[in-house]
Amino acid sequence: MPGKLDTAITYLKGVGPRKAELLQKELGLYTWRDLLYHYPFRYVDKTRFTPICELRPDSGEVLLRGVLRRLETIGTGHKKRLVGRLRDQTGVIELVWFRGLQWLEKNLVVGQEYVVFGRINSFQGQLNIPHPEMEPLRPDNARAMRTMAPVYPSTEKLNQRRLDQRERRRIMQQLLDQLTIEDVPEVLPRWLTARLNFPPRLTAFRQIHFPRNEEELEAARRRLKFEELFFMQLRLLQLKHLRKRRLKGHVFEKVGDHFMRFYHEKLPFALTNAQKRVVREIRRDLGSGTQMNRLLQGDVGSGKTIVALLSMLLAIDNGFQACLMAPTEILASQHYQSISSYLEGMGIEVAFLSGNVKGKQRKAILEGLREGRIHIVVGTHALIEPQVEFQRLGLAITDEQHRFGVKQRAALWKKGKDLPPHILVMTATPIPRTLAMTLYGDLDVSIIDELPPGRKPVTTVHRTERQRDGVYDFMRQQIALGRQVYVVYPLIEESEKLDLLNLEQGYEAIRRSFPPPQYQISVVHGRMKPADKEFEMLRFVRGETHIMVATTVIEVGVNVPNATVMVIEHAERFGLSQLHQLRGRVGRGADQSYCILMTGYKLTRESRERIRIMCQTNDGFKIAEADLRLRGPGNMEGTQQSGILQLRLADLSQDGAVVQQARKIAAALLEKDPYLSLPEHQPLRRHLEEEGKQFKGWGLIS
Ligand code: ADP
Ligand code: MG
């Protein structure tokens, strides 16, 4: 049922069809609700009177209090204007009007004391205030005038067409004057507003538009921000509940021999506490009877693979098969090798499948999967082809999930027979907790926030072209110690040709400085045939080449513990998370590793900041937080199209505590009343539905 807030803005006094159209076109404001939610982005302090002697050309909007002294009409025709003088105890300032002269002449009273609000203008060295707001000072308005004036987001066009700040304030005031408690009912349960000490909803709207002081503004903000995040969390959590209810999952009830034997006899190291915690979380999911959908986040090198392996053993112990899908052949084959060697002698059948596995071999693997002889299959997206059938797939794991599309993941779901397999999505792209909670609100998130002991942090330095010889000397020293080196160039589509040229020139330069036969160099870039790429990568992985010159294709998960130096050329052109991913390629062995960020001399402030952060910390989460701060949440990976982050007040990079509070309360509330069917929750539900119409496509995110 449409309420008053659904009224079109044309039905507001003073907003004709022309202004309405402008507000629609320029700001997307159609209804009273849109207007109400269109918050000021700053405020002009009208709580303090400025003495006239303190006025400067750049004083901006000011509030004055003084006596109107003279008032005279000057000029003729369209140059005609009304000029007044306002005097306080400290000085005099000119007031000028160009429009509505008749009315003003009739109503302004010389000798009367006024409260005056306007923007300081400087004309030929003289200060004046064009079109000030004038309010006769009376005992009853001496206080009322003293508010904070809202400043709304605006555009050039709006300002030109008489929809300036003053007019916008007038329109907002109109709107607020007409709204009653019935039009803007309370949506939060009373116990909640009481507990958090929130002002009533309508009051909060009034106060965010026209706060009388900082305290009022703060209270309004606190409430509206919470509300925004609270409804977002309610929506996400409900989605999750709904899915849980819908999707029953295989029950892995026992922790069996394979798991136990591996854990106690074969595991070559003790798990970190973070790994233990995550394994527990996964075990709980797998035994719960509902399908697991878990995102496993862990910085590069945090040891996600072993967690994946332990989870797969749980599947096998319960009579199921498991698969692990990686985005590239090389990654898949590395996983295959490490998993096979971990499981040697345990009687577990592990297979590898990619597009390159053909003929008899392929047939045998497909058969083995269908008949259940193969317990674990590791591979590329070849795993999701229709020919691949499982006897009983219980767990599907994907590594480096941002490389896979939603479609590919959905295809994995369908590989289960009667029930979908449990899903574990692993990613090394750290997403700040607050953002993860919001983006993946319908996924459970596990975080490995601890590196295995003894890891030496990578030493990161910034070098410019002038220091290149020194960098090359350092590379030679490391190679002499038996280590390997990456040299990485940026490659982005828009400048692909130029970038390839860079890479080629760079390669030539490196070859001149590192000549064969003493030095062997691999080159890998996106234009090469996959098989050639593969070949070059393998030479480096096997230690046959000393230097790997590459575009960012190596970014994803390759593991060469012997590589200790990562040189990133044109480092200023990479984003923070990319730099961090690249750096993660070194520091995987026992030796001290280094990351060298090469840049030109001239850097923008932002790239300088990125480089500084990289040199300062190795902590992926800190870097992700910084990235979020520098780029804003709208640019974070995966959020662009989701529309999920179109928040009005809240800022996910700053309001982590409020997100958590909102989520906790929303979760507790849904626990008690999952369908919001209690009478006291009806306002909540109605509001959720109403707002829901404005967010489409939430379900697309998984
Ligand atoms: P990532 O999370 O980047 O996939 P990996 O699973 O490849 O990390 O692990 C990185 C390295 O750390 C591997 O060589 C692995 O054997 C080792 N590792 C993992 N967990 C531990 C641990 N608890 N103690 C010591 N080494 C570990
Ligand atoms: Mg990995």
XYZ file of C-alpha atoms and ligand atoms in Angstrom:
730
model
C 0.000 0.000 0.000
C 1.638 3.233 -1.081
C 2.010 5.724 1.735
C 2.529 9.424 1.757
C 6.226 8.945 1.170
C 5.466 7.509 -2.255
C 4.003 10.827 -3.358
C 5.773 12.371 -6.336
C 7.877 15.417 -5.526
C 5.755 17.563 -7.848
C 3.075 17.435 -5.179
C 5.195 19.473 -2.861
C 4.476 23.134 -2.571
C 6.970 25.144 -4.585
C 8.173 22.192 -6.657
C 6.547 22.574 -10.051
C 6.939 20.178 -12.964
C 10.078 21.953 -14.130
C 11.927 21.729 -10.846
C 10.709 18.201 -10.303
C 12.127 17.153 -13.638
C 15.467 18.710 -12.802
C 15.639 16.974 -9.435
C 14.824 13.682 -11.135
C 17.338 14.065 -13.892
C 20.172 15.464 -11.875
C 19.805 13.602 -8.608
C 17.385 10.756 -9.216
C 14.851 12.125 -6.755
C 11.309 11.053 -7.618
C 9.325 10.688 -4.426
C 9.046 12.253 -1.030
C 10.911 9.233 0.288
C 13.832 9.906 -2.061
C 13.939 13.440 -0.824
C 13.801 12.416 2.801
C 16.713 10.022 2.287
C 18.729 12.579 0.411
C 20.929 13.612 3.290
C 23.097 16.703 3.492
C 26.749 15.973 2.969
C 27.821 18.783 5.253
C 26.437 21.565 7.399
C 27.080 25.216 7.740
C 27.314 26.285 11.296
C 24.495 28.637 12.085
C 24.873 28.217 15.783
C 27.312 31.049 16.092
C 27.029 34.678 15.083
C 30.119 36.027 13.348
C 31.146 39.560 14.293
C 31.182 41.670 11.120
C 34.788 42.717 11.646
C 35.858 39.066 11.295
C 34.407 38.643 7.797
C 36.859 37.770 5.033
C 36.375 37.148 1.306
C 36.617 33.382 2.000
C 34.329 33.272 5.038
C 31.686 31.361 3.040
C 28.239 31.135 4.576
C 27.874 33.130 7.757
C 25.289 34.051 10.323
C 25.217 37.684 11.436
C 23.201 39.678 13.875
C 22.813 43.385 13.466
C 20.616 46.390 12.829
C 19.501 47.250 9.313
C 20.736 50.757 8.699
C 20.073 52.080 5.260
C 18.007 50.693 2.418
C 18.054 52.190 -1.067
C 17.323 51.244 -4.649
C 20.205 51.813 -7.034
C 20.313 51.722 -10.840
C 17.503 51.209 -13.317
C 16.132 48.473 -15.591
C 17.741 45.065 -15.195
C 20.597 46.631 -13.248
C 18.236 47.821 -10.603
C 19.094 46.538 -7.148
C 18.292 47.036 -3.527
C 21.213 47.764 -1.216
C 21.105 47.683 2.544
C 23.622 48.059 5.328
C 23.853 45.909 8.359
C 25.696 47.138 11.397
C 26.753 45.353 14.555
C 29.054 46.551 17.317
C 32.124 45.740 15.253
C 31.409 46.964 11.765
C 29.178 47.333 8.724
C 28.501 45.108 5.715
C 26.545 45.642 2.519
C 23.530 43.485 1.654
C 22.359 43.313 -1.979
C 19.195 42.050 -3.678
C 18.465 41.809 -7.387
C 15.069 40.131 -7.337
C 11.790 40.558 -5.511
C 12.643 44.164 -4.763
C 9.119 45.375 -4.294
C 8.287 42.826 -1.650
C 11.554 43.407 0.151
C 11.163 47.183 0.200
C 7.767 46.783 1.690
C 8.785 44.275 4.356
C 12.273 45.151 5.512
C 12.346 47.674 8.326
C 15.215 50.090 8.759
C 16.253 50.291 12.386
C 15.081 46.750 13.120
C 17.504 44.144 14.456
C 17.868 41.114 12.155
C 19.399 37.686 12.087
C 21.043 37.488 8.660
C 22.310 34.420 6.875
C 24.171 34.380 3.580
C 27.327 33.793 1.629
C 30.093 36.346 1.646
C 30.884 37.733 -1.769
C 33.775 39.943 -2.690
C 33.196 42.576 -5.385
C 36.075 44.820 -6.365
C 37.648 44.387 -2.976
C 34.407 45.185 -1.177
C 32.586 42.519 0.830
C 28.858 42.092 0.493
C 26.175 39.431 0.890
C 23.910 38.846 -2.106
C 20.372 37.757 -1.284
C 20.775 37.095 2.427
C 18.039 35.422 4.420
C 16.583 38.035 6.765
C 14.743 37.215 9.936
C 13.712 39.937 12.356
C 15.222 39.153 15.736
C 12.522 38.376 18.235
C 12.803 36.622 21.572
C 11.158 33.499 20.101
C 13.462 33.115 17.112
C 16.717 34.179 18.680
C 17.242 30.489 19.384
C 15.304 28.918 16.551
C 17.447 30.547 13.931
C 20.502 29.101 15.475
C 20.741 25.764 13.711
C 23.155 24.085 11.378
C 22.223 24.714 7.770
C 22.325 21.584 5.597
C 24.350 21.568 2.409
C 23.059 19.058 -0.156
C 24.851 17.312 -2.967
C 24.223 19.446 -6.004
C 25.135 20.012 -9.609
C 26.014 22.984 -11.728
C 22.679 22.788 -13.483
C 20.673 22.799 -10.291
C 22.471 25.872 -9.051
C 21.884 27.672 -12.317
C 18.200 26.879 -12.406
C 17.353 28.379 -9.058
C 17.622 25.142 -7.183
C 20.475 26.398 -5.070
C 21.111 25.399 -1.469
C 18.646 27.865 -0.127
C 15.877 26.606 -2.330
C 16.732 23.029 -1.504
C 16.538 23.821 2.193
C 13.195 25.430 1.654
C 11.893 22.334 -0.151
C 13.178 20.041 2.588
C 11.581 22.175 5.245
C 8.307 22.018 3.323
C 8.496 18.268 3.235
C 9.348 17.849 6.885
C 6.579 20.231 7.911
C 4.032 18.027 6.204
C 5.162 14.695 7.582
C 3.641 13.224 10.684
C 4.402 10.192 12.793
C 1.846 8.238 10.764
C 3.742 8.934 7.552
C 7.098 8.005 9.022
C 6.266 5.298 11.520
C 8.748 3.644 13.800
C 10.328 0.609 12.174
C 12.577 -0.670 14.927
C 11.173 -2.554 17.913
C 10.730 -0.389 20.949
C 13.143 -2.368 23.131
C 15.848 -1.718 20.552
C 15.382 2.029 20.261
C 15.231 2.166 24.034
C 18.329 0.071 24.490
C 20.370 2.050 22.005
C 18.876 5.314 23.125
C 17.759 6.324 19.643
C 15.565 9.349 18.898
C 12.224 8.547 17.207
C 12.508 7.966 13.477
C 10.811 11.146 12.298
C 12.851 13.145 14.769
C 16.005 11.592 13.399
C 15.050 12.662 9.879
C 14.279 16.182 11.051
C 17.549 16.345 12.869
C 19.723 15.027 10.118
C 18.351 17.692 7.804
C 18.083 20.522 10.290
C 20.103 19.774 13.400
C 20.091 22.490 15.969
C 23.516 21.466 17.220
C 26.215 18.807 16.977
C 24.594 16.572 19.575
C 21.332 16.375 17.672
C 23.165 15.661 14.468
C 25.211 12.945 16.091
C 22.137 11.271 17.569
C 20.311 11.350 14.241
C 23.303 9.980 12.400
C 23.843 7.215 14.890
C 20.305 6.063 14.501
C 19.994 6.304 10.738
C 23.358 4.696 10.159
C 22.498 1.814 12.418
C 19.154 1.409 10.732
C 20.775 1.230 7.336
C 23.243 -1.445 8.362
C 20.721 -3.296 10.459
C 18.284 -3.764 7.593
C 21.094 -4.754 5.309
C 22.162 -7.438 7.737
C 18.603 -8.599 8.325
C 18.194 -9.027 4.605
C 21.434 -10.938 4.183
C 20.860 -13.153 7.186
C 17.359 -13.953 6.082
C 18.686 -14.956 2.709
C 21.081 -17.260 4.445
C 18.397 -18.777 6.645
C 16.192 -19.318 3.642
C 18.944 -21.067 1.786
C 19.830 -23.209 4.758
C 16.267 -24.275 5.087
C 16.070 -25.105 1.417
C 19.322 -26.936 1.047
C 19.756 -30.029 3.064
C 23.247 -31.424 2.949
C 25.016 -34.719 3.345
C 25.782 -35.491 6.942
C 29.409 -36.374 7.603
C 28.926 -37.711 11.064
C 32.183 -39.405 11.807
C 35.774 -38.364 11.990
C 37.254 -41.562 10.641
C 40.497 -43.439 10.203
C 41.891 -41.513 7.316
C 41.498 -38.193 9.013
C 42.890 -39.482 12.292
C 45.787 -41.341 10.758
C 46.774 -38.415 8.638
C 46.421 -35.948 11.456
C 48.402 -37.944 13.981
C 50.938 -39.750 11.836
C 51.455 -37.950 8.593
C 50.975 -34.258 9.147
C 54.535 -32.898 8.927
C 53.882 -29.913 11.195
C 51.544 -28.769 13.925
C 48.552 -26.800 12.687
C 48.442 -23.168 13.648
C 45.654 -22.189 16.016
C 43.893 -20.433 13.159
C 44.025 -23.582 11.039
C 42.663 -25.662 13.920
C 39.829 -23.252 14.433
C 38.897 -23.299 10.768
C 39.005 -27.102 10.606
C 36.652 -27.175 13.589
C 34.295 -24.747 11.851
C 34.255 -26.879 8.753
C 33.725 -30.080 10.742
C 30.757 -28.548 12.452
C 29.229 -27.559 9.103
C 29.779 -30.947 7.562
C 28.051 -32.710 10.401
C 25.110 -30.361 10.640
C 22.785 -31.778 8.016
C 22.643 -28.601 5.972
C 24.822 -27.885 3.010
C 28.036 -26.078 3.810
C 28.756 -22.902 1.915
C 31.912 -21.533 3.363
C 34.407 -18.966 2.248
C 37.891 -19.625 3.535
C 40.035 -16.542 3.558
C 43.695 -16.680 4.317
C 46.604 -14.603 3.275
C 49.070 -16.103 0.817
C 51.099 -18.751 2.555
C 48.741 -19.085 5.505
C 48.246 -22.782 4.792
C 44.855 -23.193 3.201
C 45.831 -26.311 1.279
C 46.186 -28.467 4.358
C 42.782 -27.333 5.581
C 41.337 -28.351 2.231
C 43.033 -31.702 2.476
C 41.744 -32.426 5.980
C 38.230 -31.539 4.846
C 38.520 -33.921 1.932
C 39.591 -36.699 4.290
C 36.419 -36.143 6.280
C 34.446 -36.652 3.088
C 36.299 -39.862 2.293
C 35.850 -41.186 5.815
C 32.119 -40.827 5.336
C 32.035 -42.643 2.035
C 32.110 -39.624 -0.266
C 34.362 -38.312 -3.003
C 35.897 -34.845 -3.062
C 37.220 -32.526 -5.728
C 39.499 -29.519 -5.768
C 39.325 -27.089 -8.653
C 42.012 -24.501 -9.390
C 41.917 -21.775 -12.041
C 45.120 -22.697 -13.894
C 46.746 -25.910 -14.942
C 49.937 -25.156 -13.106
C 48.166 -24.474 -9.850
C 46.037 -27.560 -10.206
C 49.061 -29.701 -10.875
C 50.909 -28.259 -7.904
C 47.945 -29.078 -5.708
C 47.799 -32.542 -7.199
C 51.460 -33.150 -6.505
C 51.410 -31.938 -2.938
C 48.195 -33.759 -2.110
C 49.393 -37.025 -3.633
C 52.624 -36.866 -1.724
C 50.879 -36.020 1.558
C 48.599 -39.020 1.095
C 51.202 -41.499 -0.058
C 50.730 -44.960 1.366
C 47.285 -44.265 2.741
C 45.414 -46.162 0.081
C 43.612 -43.108 -1.178
C 43.222 -42.749 -4.914
C 44.005 -39.236 -6.175
C 43.598 -38.230 -9.829
C 44.428 -35.194 -11.930
C 42.152 -33.868 -14.630
C 42.588 -30.985 -17.037
C 41.951 -30.293 -20.698
C 45.366 -31.743 -21.419
C 44.518 -35.128 -19.995
C 43.288 -37.007 -23.031
C 42.582 -40.401 -24.580
C 42.825 -43.558 -22.527
C 44.020 -41.769 -19.466
C 41.042 -39.472 -19.476
C 38.651 -42.335 -20.024
C 40.096 -44.206 -17.092
C 39.726 -41.196 -14.817
C 36.148 -40.522 -15.851
C 35.337 -44.164 -15.223
C 37.099 -44.144 -11.883
C 35.082 -41.132 -10.780
C 31.819 -42.606 -11.957
C 32.445 -45.893 -10.215
C 33.867 -44.344 -7.081
C 37.335 -45.882 -7.370
C 38.888 -42.435 -7.347
C 38.456 -40.641 -4.023
C 39.921 -37.248 -4.786
C 40.198 -35.466 -8.096
C 42.214 -32.288 -8.508
C 41.906 -30.286 -11.688
C 41.042 -27.239 -13.696
C 37.615 -26.200 -14.900
C 37.714 -29.424 -16.913
C 36.119 -30.806 -13.737
C 32.817 -29.141 -14.449
C 32.396 -30.478 -17.956
C 29.256 -32.546 -18.388
C 31.157 -35.789 -19.033
C 32.571 -35.686 -15.522
C 30.258 -37.663 -13.280
C 30.822 -38.681 -9.714
C 29.575 -41.717 -7.941
C 29.046 -39.720 -4.779
C 30.511 -36.247 -4.608
C 30.341 -34.925 -1.065
C 32.672 -31.947 -1.083
C 33.755 -29.517 -3.786
C 36.551 -27.053 -3.116
C 37.619 -24.191 -5.335
C 40.895 -22.390 -4.897
C 41.409 -18.689 -5.636
C 37.729 -18.202 -6.171
C 37.836 -14.759 -7.725
C 39.042 -16.394 -10.899
C 35.894 -18.414 -11.237
C 32.586 -17.072 -12.355
C 29.350 -17.705 -10.560
C 28.302 -19.997 -13.391
C 31.277 -22.254 -12.965
C 30.635 -22.559 -9.286
C 27.004 -23.308 -9.912
C 28.072 -26.121 -12.233
C 29.955 -27.701 -9.357
C 26.816 -27.729 -7.272
C 25.124 -29.823 -9.885
C 27.743 -32.532 -9.713
C 26.091 -33.867 -6.596
C 23.444 -36.518 -7.168
C 20.579 -36.385 -4.701
C 22.007 -33.479 -2.725
C 24.491 -30.766 -3.710
C 28.018 -31.251 -2.385
C 29.331 -29.173 0.454
C 31.182 -26.164 -0.918
C 34.398 -24.608 0.303
C 35.672 -21.562 -1.541
C 39.227 -20.585 -0.775
C 40.637 -17.172 -1.479
C 43.871 -15.398 -0.769
C 42.397 -12.016 -1.585
C 41.782 -10.700 1.864
C 38.587 -8.779 2.138
C 38.239 -6.656 5.250
C 35.958 -8.329 7.740
C 33.302 -5.684 7.564
C 33.131 -5.940 3.830
C 33.247 -9.738 3.811
C 30.338 -9.815 6.191
C 28.361 -7.617 3.909
C 29.371 -9.023 0.562
C 29.292 -12.622 1.574
C 26.613 -12.261 4.156
C 24.967 -15.411 2.875
C 28.204 -17.355 2.949
C 29.852 -18.370 6.168
C 33.309 -16.926 6.424
C 36.333 -18.569 8.000
C 39.540 -16.666 8.328
C 43.082 -17.935 8.795
C 44.640 -14.884 10.319
C 47.934 -16.372 11.398
C 50.957 -17.473 9.406
C 52.809 -20.718 10.198
C 55.623 -20.114 12.670
C 59.136 -19.281 11.534
C 58.041 -17.458 8.434
C 60.379 -14.568 7.776
C 58.456 -11.525 6.647
C 59.384 -10.399 3.150
C 61.584 -7.307 3.180
C 60.080 -4.740 0.841
C 61.917 -1.754 -0.603
C 61.214 1.015 -3.072
C 63.772 1.684 -5.832
C 63.836 4.027 -8.811
C 65.452 3.731 -12.234
C 68.654 5.384 -11.028
C 69.219 2.480 -8.659
C 68.685 -0.238 -11.252
C 72.344 -1.321 -11.335
C 72.228 -1.917 -7.623
C 69.071 -3.982 -8.022
C 70.721 -6.119 -10.697
C 73.765 -6.630 -8.473
C 71.490 -7.805 -5.724
C 69.757 -10.238 -8.078
C 73.177 -11.656 -9.041
C 74.087 -12.176 -5.390
C 70.879 -14.033 -4.702
C 71.252 -16.199 -7.790
C 74.821 -16.962 -6.705
C 73.330 -18.240 -3.437
C 71.192 -20.621 -5.491
C 67.965 -18.626 -5.342
C 65.545 -17.605 -8.082
C 64.078 -14.253 -9.065
C 60.781 -13.012 -10.476
C 60.629 -9.843 -12.566
C 57.048 -8.774 -13.171
C 55.607 -6.247 -15.603
C 52.111 -4.811 -15.564
C 49.771 -5.761 -18.333
C 46.429 -4.130 -18.692
C 44.128 -4.391 -21.633
C 43.910 -0.718 -22.499
C 47.613 -0.424 -23.028
C 48.374 -3.999 -23.929
C 50.606 -3.213 -26.893
C 52.704 -0.772 -24.974
C 52.919 -3.112 -22.023
C 54.136 -5.971 -24.171
C 56.740 -3.673 -25.623
C 57.800 -2.845 -22.084
C 58.069 -6.488 -21.279
C 60.113 -7.208 -24.390
C 62.461 -4.321 -23.798
C 62.774 -5.294 -20.175
C 63.540 -8.842 -21.167
C 66.232 -7.653 -23.578
C 67.780 -5.479 -20.893
C 67.796 -8.327 -18.405
C 69.319 -10.661 -20.964
C 72.121 -8.217 -21.580
C 72.832 -8.010 -17.863
C 72.302 -11.730 -17.231
C 73.771 -13.437 -20.290
C 73.621 -17.157 -21.018
C 74.934 -19.704 -20.425
C 75.611 -18.536 -16.885
C 72.047 -17.290 -16.498
C 68.871 -18.905 -17.774
C 65.706 -16.866 -18.166
C 62.046 -17.842 -18.562
C 59.472 -15.533 -20.122
C 55.741 -15.864 -19.670
C 53.030 -13.543 -20.879
C 49.368 -13.680 -21.703
C 49.825 -13.733 -25.464
C 51.644 -17.057 -25.385
C 49.945 -20.359 -26.118
C 48.949 -22.105 -22.904
C 51.270 -25.008 -23.624
C 54.268 -22.700 -24.081
C 53.405 -20.830 -20.934
C 53.148 -24.091 -19.078
C 56.507 -25.215 -20.374
C 58.262 -22.025 -19.323
C 56.620 -22.043 -15.912
C 57.655 -25.603 -15.324
C 61.255 -24.838 -16.185
C 61.230 -22.205 -13.492
C 59.375 -24.388 -10.997
C 61.962 -27.132 -11.515
C 64.786 -24.671 -10.935
C 66.123 -24.889 -14.489
C 65.903 -21.127 -14.989
C 67.117 -18.399 -12.636
C 64.867 -15.556 -13.603
C 61.201 -15.531 -14.497
C 60.229 -12.474 -16.524
C 56.467 -12.305 -16.628
C 53.334 -10.284 -16.813
C 50.923 -10.749 -13.976
C 49.961 -14.253 -15.064
C 52.026 -15.553 -12.180
C 49.900 -13.703 -9.698
C 47.809 -16.693 -8.785
C 49.079 -19.250 -6.297
C 52.255 -20.645 -7.889
C 54.552 -22.097 -5.284
C 58.310 -21.899 -5.859
C 59.846 -21.855 -2.369
C 63.292 -21.325 -3.815
C 62.354 -17.965 -5.317
C 63.427 -15.207 -2.937
C 63.286 -12.018 -4.972
C 60.259 -10.371 -6.514
C 61.037 -7.340 -8.647
C 57.893 -5.452 -9.664
C 58.437 -3.049 -12.554
C 56.191 0.031 -12.811
C 54.935 -0.816 -9.370
C 52.981 2.436 -9.301
C 50.603 0.968 -11.836
C 49.464 -1.915 -9.659
C 46.729 -1.799 -7.085
C 47.528 -2.638 -3.491
C 45.921 -6.038 -3.431
C 47.688 -7.007 -6.636
C 51.045 -5.905 -5.252
C 50.394 -7.941 -2.158
C 49.445 -11.008 -4.178
C 52.599 -10.709 -6.220
C 54.747 -10.318 -3.149
C 53.145 -13.472 -1.801
C 54.968 -15.463 -4.477
C 58.180 -15.096 -2.461
C 58.819 -15.752 1.201
C 57.534 -19.305 0.882
C 60.738 -21.056 1.857
C 63.115 -20.876 4.791
C 65.277 -18.126 3.286
C 64.884 -14.406 3.722
C 62.958 -12.989 0.758
C 62.772 -9.571 -0.830
C 60.289 -7.562 -2.799
C 61.637 -4.651 -4.833
C 59.151 -2.077 -6.062
C 60.544 -0.254 -9.092
C 58.943 3.043 -10.064
C 59.688 6.231 -11.960
C 60.572 9.369 -10.020
C 57.250 11.064 -10.351
C 54.429 9.489 -8.421
C 50.922 10.582 -7.676
C 50.106 10.967 -4.040
C 48.007 7.843 -4.115
C 50.647 5.617 -5.670
C 53.223 6.964 -3.252
C 50.862 5.989 -0.452
C 50.429 2.481 -1.888
C 54.187 1.994 -2.091
C 54.593 3.290 1.439
C 52.023 0.855 2.791
C 53.663 -2.041 0.973
C 57.055 -1.201 2.448
C 55.536 -0.883 5.871
C 53.463 -4.023 6.347
C 53.143 -7.642 5.246
C 49.719 -8.065 6.762
C 47.174 -8.792 4.029
C 44.254 -7.603 6.100
C 45.906 -4.315 6.920
C 46.608 -3.881 3.240
C 43.040 -4.680 2.328
C 41.819 -2.124 4.838
C 44.146 0.461 3.363
C 42.995 -0.449 -0.114
C 39.428 0.041 0.936
C 40.318 3.382 2.418
C 42.185 4.557 -0.663
C 39.773 3.349 -3.274
C 36.472 3.321 -1.484
C 34.271 0.242 -1.191
C 32.638 0.786 -4.549
C 35.818 -0.167 -6.320
C 36.622 -3.262 -4.394
C 36.675 -6.432 -6.346
C 33.274 -7.903 -6.955
C 31.290 -5.026 -5.554
C 30.923 -2.915 -8.648
C 27.795 -4.351 -10.126
C 26.269 -5.629 -6.951
C 24.782 -2.302 -5.936
C 25.060 -3.688 -2.464
C 27.253 -0.946 -1.235
C 25.046 1.949 -2.097
C 24.854 3.055 1.442
C 23.648 6.506 2.279
C 25.334 7.166 5.560
C 27.387 4.206 6.604
C 30.907 3.747 5.399
C 32.055 0.158 5.498
C 35.678 1.158 5.792
C 34.968 3.097 8.974
C 31.882 1.677 10.551
C 33.045 -1.845 11.245
C 31.876 -1.691 14.836
C 28.366 -0.655 13.849
C 28.225 -3.405 11.204
C 29.103 -5.934 13.862
C 26.631 -4.573 16.337
C 23.882 -4.524 13.713
C 24.677 -8.039 12.635
C 24.673 -9.376 16.164
C 21.325 -7.864 16.968
C 19.844 -8.928 13.635
C 21.068 -12.500 14.152
C 19.628 -12.700 17.663
C 16.334 -11.334 16.455
C 16.062 -13.815 13.597
C 17.047 -16.627 15.901
C 13.971 -15.863 17.936
C 11.685 -15.042 15.038
C 13.115 -16.245 11.712
C 10.124 -15.179 9.632
C 9.486 -11.938 11.490
C 6.003 -13.130 12.284
C 5.688 -11.834 15.843
C 3.325 -8.859 16.097
C 6.074 -6.666 17.491
C 8.133 -7.340 14.367
C 5.513 -6.331 11.822
C 6.912 -2.815 11.328
C 10.313 -4.391 10.727
C 8.935 -6.728 8.140
C 6.964 -4.079 6.332
C 9.956 -1.822 6.179
C 12.164 -4.638 4.944
C 9.752 -5.381 2.133
C 9.418 -1.756 1.199
C 13.135 -1.188 1.131
C 13.683 -4.491 -0.587
C 12.027 -3.170 -3.677
C 14.905 -0.782 -3.997
C 17.587 -3.424 -3.904
C 17.514 -5.903 -6.712
C 19.933 -8.677 -7.385
C 21.007 -9.518 -3.879
C 20.580 -13.122 -4.669
C 23.138 -12.952 -7.434
C 25.990 -12.770 -5.034
C 27.325 -16.018 -3.731
P 48.155 -20.842 0.831
O 47.252 -20.475 1.951
O 48.796 -19.653 0.199
O 47.512 -21.765 -0.153
P 49.746 -23.115 1.344
O 48.664 -24.019 1.739
O 50.331 -23.280 -0.015
O 49.341 -21.616 1.533
O 50.889 -23.234 2.432
C 52.098 -22.537 2.318
C 53.230 -23.324 2.907
O 53.122 -23.385 4.308
C 53.253 -24.765 2.432
O 54.585 -25.085 2.095
C 52.779 -25.555 3.632
O 53.352 -26.832 3.673
C 53.232 -24.732 4.783
N 52.394 -24.858 5.975
C 51.045 -24.837 6.020
N 50.605 -24.928 7.289
C 51.697 -24.988 8.074
C 51.901 -25.081 9.491
N 50.875 -25.132 10.350
N 53.162 -25.114 9.939
C 54.203 -25.061 9.090
N 54.084 -24.980 7.758
C 52.848 -24.931 7.243
Mg 47.181 -21.786 -2.175
